[in-house]
Coordinates of C-alpha atoms in Angstrom, one line a residue:
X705 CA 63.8 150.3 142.5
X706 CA 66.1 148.5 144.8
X707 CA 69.7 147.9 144.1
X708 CA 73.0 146.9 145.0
X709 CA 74.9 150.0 146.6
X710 CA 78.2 151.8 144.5
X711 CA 80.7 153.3 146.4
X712 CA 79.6 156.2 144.6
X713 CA 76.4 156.4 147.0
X714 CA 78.0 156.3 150.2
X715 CA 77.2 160.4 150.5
X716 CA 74.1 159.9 149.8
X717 CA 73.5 157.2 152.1
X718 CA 75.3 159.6 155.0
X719 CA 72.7 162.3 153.8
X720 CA 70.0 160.0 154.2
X721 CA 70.9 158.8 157.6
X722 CA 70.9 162.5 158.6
X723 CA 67.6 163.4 157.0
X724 CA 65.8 159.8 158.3
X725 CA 67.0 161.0 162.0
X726 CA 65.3 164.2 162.4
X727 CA 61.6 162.9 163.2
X728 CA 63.7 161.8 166.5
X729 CA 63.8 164.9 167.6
X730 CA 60.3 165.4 167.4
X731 CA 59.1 162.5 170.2
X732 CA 62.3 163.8 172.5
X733 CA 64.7 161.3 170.8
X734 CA 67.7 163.8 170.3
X735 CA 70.1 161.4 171.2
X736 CA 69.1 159.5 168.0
X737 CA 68.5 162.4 165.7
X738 CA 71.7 164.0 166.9
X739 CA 73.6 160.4 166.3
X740 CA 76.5 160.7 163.7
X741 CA 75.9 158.6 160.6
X742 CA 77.8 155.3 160.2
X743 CA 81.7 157.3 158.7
X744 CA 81.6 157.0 155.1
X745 CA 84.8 153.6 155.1
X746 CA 82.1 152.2 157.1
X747 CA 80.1 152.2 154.9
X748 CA 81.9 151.8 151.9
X749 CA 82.7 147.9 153.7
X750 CA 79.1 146.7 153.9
X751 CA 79.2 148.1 149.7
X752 CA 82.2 146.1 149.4
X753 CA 81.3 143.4 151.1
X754 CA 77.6 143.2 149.2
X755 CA 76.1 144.6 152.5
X756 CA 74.2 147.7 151.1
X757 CA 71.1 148.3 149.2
X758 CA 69.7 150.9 147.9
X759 CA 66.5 152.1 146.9
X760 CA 66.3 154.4 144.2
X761 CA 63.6 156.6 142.2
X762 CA 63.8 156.2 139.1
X763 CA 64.6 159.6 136.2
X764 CA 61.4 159.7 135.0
X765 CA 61.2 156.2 133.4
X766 CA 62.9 152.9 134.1
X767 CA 66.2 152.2 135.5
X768 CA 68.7 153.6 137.8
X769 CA 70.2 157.3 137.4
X770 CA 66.8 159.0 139.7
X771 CA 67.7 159.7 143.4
X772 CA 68.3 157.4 146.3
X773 CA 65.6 157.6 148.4
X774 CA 66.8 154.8 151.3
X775 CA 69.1 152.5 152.5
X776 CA 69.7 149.3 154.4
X777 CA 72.8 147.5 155.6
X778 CA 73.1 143.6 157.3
X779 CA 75.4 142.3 158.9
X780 CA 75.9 138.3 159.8
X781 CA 74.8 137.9 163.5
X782 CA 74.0 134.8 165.3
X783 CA 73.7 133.0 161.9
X784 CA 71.1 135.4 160.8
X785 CA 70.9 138.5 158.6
X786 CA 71.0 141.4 160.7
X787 CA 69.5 144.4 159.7
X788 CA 72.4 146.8 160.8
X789 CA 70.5 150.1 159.6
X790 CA 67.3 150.8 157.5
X791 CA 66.7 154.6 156.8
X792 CA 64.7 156.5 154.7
X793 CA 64.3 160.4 154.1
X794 CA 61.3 161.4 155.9
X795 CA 59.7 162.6 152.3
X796 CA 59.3 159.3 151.4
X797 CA 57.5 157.6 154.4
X798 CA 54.1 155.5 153.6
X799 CA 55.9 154.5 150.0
X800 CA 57.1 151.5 151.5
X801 CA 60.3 151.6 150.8
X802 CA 61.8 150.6 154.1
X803 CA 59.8 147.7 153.2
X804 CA 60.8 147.0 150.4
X805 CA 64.5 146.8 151.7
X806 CA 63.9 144.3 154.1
X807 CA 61.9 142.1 151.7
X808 CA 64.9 142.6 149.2
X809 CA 67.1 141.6 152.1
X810 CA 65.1 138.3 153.3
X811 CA 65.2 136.8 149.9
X812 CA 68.7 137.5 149.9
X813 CA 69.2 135.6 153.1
X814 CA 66.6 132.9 152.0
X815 CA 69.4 132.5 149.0
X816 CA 71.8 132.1 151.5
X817 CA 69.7 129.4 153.9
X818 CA 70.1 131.7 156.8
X819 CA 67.0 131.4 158.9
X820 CA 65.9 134.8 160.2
X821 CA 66.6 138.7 160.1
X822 CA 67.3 140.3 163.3
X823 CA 67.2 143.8 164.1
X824 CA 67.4 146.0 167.4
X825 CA 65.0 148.9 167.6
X826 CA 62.9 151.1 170.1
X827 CA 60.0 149.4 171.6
X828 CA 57.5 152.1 171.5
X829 CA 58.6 154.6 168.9
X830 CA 55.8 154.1 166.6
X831 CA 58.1 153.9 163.3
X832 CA 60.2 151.0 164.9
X833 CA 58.6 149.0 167.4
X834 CA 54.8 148.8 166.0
X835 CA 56.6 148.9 162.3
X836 CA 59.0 146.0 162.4
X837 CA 55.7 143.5 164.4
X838 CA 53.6 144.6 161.2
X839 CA 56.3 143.4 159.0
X840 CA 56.4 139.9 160.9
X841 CA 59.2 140.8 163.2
X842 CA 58.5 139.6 167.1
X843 CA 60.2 140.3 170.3
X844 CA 63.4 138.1 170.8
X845 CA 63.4 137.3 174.3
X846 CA 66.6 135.4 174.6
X847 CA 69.2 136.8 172.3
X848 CA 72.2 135.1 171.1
X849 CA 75.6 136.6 171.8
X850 CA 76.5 138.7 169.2
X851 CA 73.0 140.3 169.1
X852 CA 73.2 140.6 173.0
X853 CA 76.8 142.7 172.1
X854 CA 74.7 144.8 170.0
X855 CA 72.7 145.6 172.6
X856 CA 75.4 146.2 175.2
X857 CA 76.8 148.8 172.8
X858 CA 73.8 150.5 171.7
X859 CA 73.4 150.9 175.3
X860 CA 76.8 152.1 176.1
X861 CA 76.6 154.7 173.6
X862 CA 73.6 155.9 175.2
X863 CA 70.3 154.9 173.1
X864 CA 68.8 153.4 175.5
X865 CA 67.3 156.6 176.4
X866 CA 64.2 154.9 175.6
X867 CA 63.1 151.2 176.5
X868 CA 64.9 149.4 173.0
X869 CA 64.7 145.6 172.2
X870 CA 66.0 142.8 170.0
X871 CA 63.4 141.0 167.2
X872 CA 63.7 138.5 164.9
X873 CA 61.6 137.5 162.0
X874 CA 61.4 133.7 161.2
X875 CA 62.1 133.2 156.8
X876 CA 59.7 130.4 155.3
X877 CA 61.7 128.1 152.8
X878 CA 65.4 128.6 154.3

């Protein structure tokens, strides 16, 4: 189940974030699996703001109360919605629930007549790169300039470790 995000999950989502870095480490990527999550007033502003989502496992029969399982934050960037962050614990890959976030996220931009999501990720790292084309997402080749600022400070905080790359994905019916 996907779901607004409380206040109340913004451990959880910090947990996550921790948990959903570790595979990094794995393919050499310690920079990333090392990475801090985003603090928790971060956070708590893209909650605030109606920013966060949440997906959730349900307690054994319908409706919230089971544990979070993921997360995904937007921002607004060039006139599109941004996906900020999309994590999920490692336990839970193949269930599509990352993709299930960014669908929940495109209708919600659809509902907002915003054209595309936009995301930054690693080109090669076969859970971002190869992941995001399968869901529809292609190479942006000429950013705009709040997703080239993105880029700028991804790089200055050092993620560019590995070749990393802007891509959009084009919303039918906005």
């Amino acid at each position: 189940m996907i779901r607004v995000a409380r206040v109340a999950d913004v451990p959880a989502l910090r947990e996550i974030e921790r948990a959903a870095g570790e595979p990094f480490r794995a393919i050499g990527l310690d920079v990333v699996a090392d990475d801090d999550p985003p603090p928790a007033a971060v956070l708590a502003a893209y909650v605030v703001a109606g920013r966060a989502w949440v997906a959730q496992r349900s307690a054994g029969g319908t409706g919230d109360g089971g544990p979070l399982v993921g997360y995904l934050i937007a921002d607004l960037v060039d006139g599109c919605a941004h996906v900020e962050q999309v994590s999920v614990l490692p336990s839970q890959r193949g269930r599509r629930i990352g993709e299930g976030l960014v669908e929940h996220l495109a209708g919600w931009a659809r509902d907002r007549g915003l054209p595309a999501l936009t995301l930054t990720t690693y080109r090669d790292v076969p859970w971002n790169g190869p992941y995001w084309a399968r869901l529809g997402f292609r190479e942006l080749i000429a950013p705009g300039p709040e997703l080239r600022a993105i880029r700028e400070h991804e790089a200055a905080r050092g993620l560019d470790v590995w070749p990393r790359l802007a891509m959009r994905r084009e919303l039918a019916g906005s």
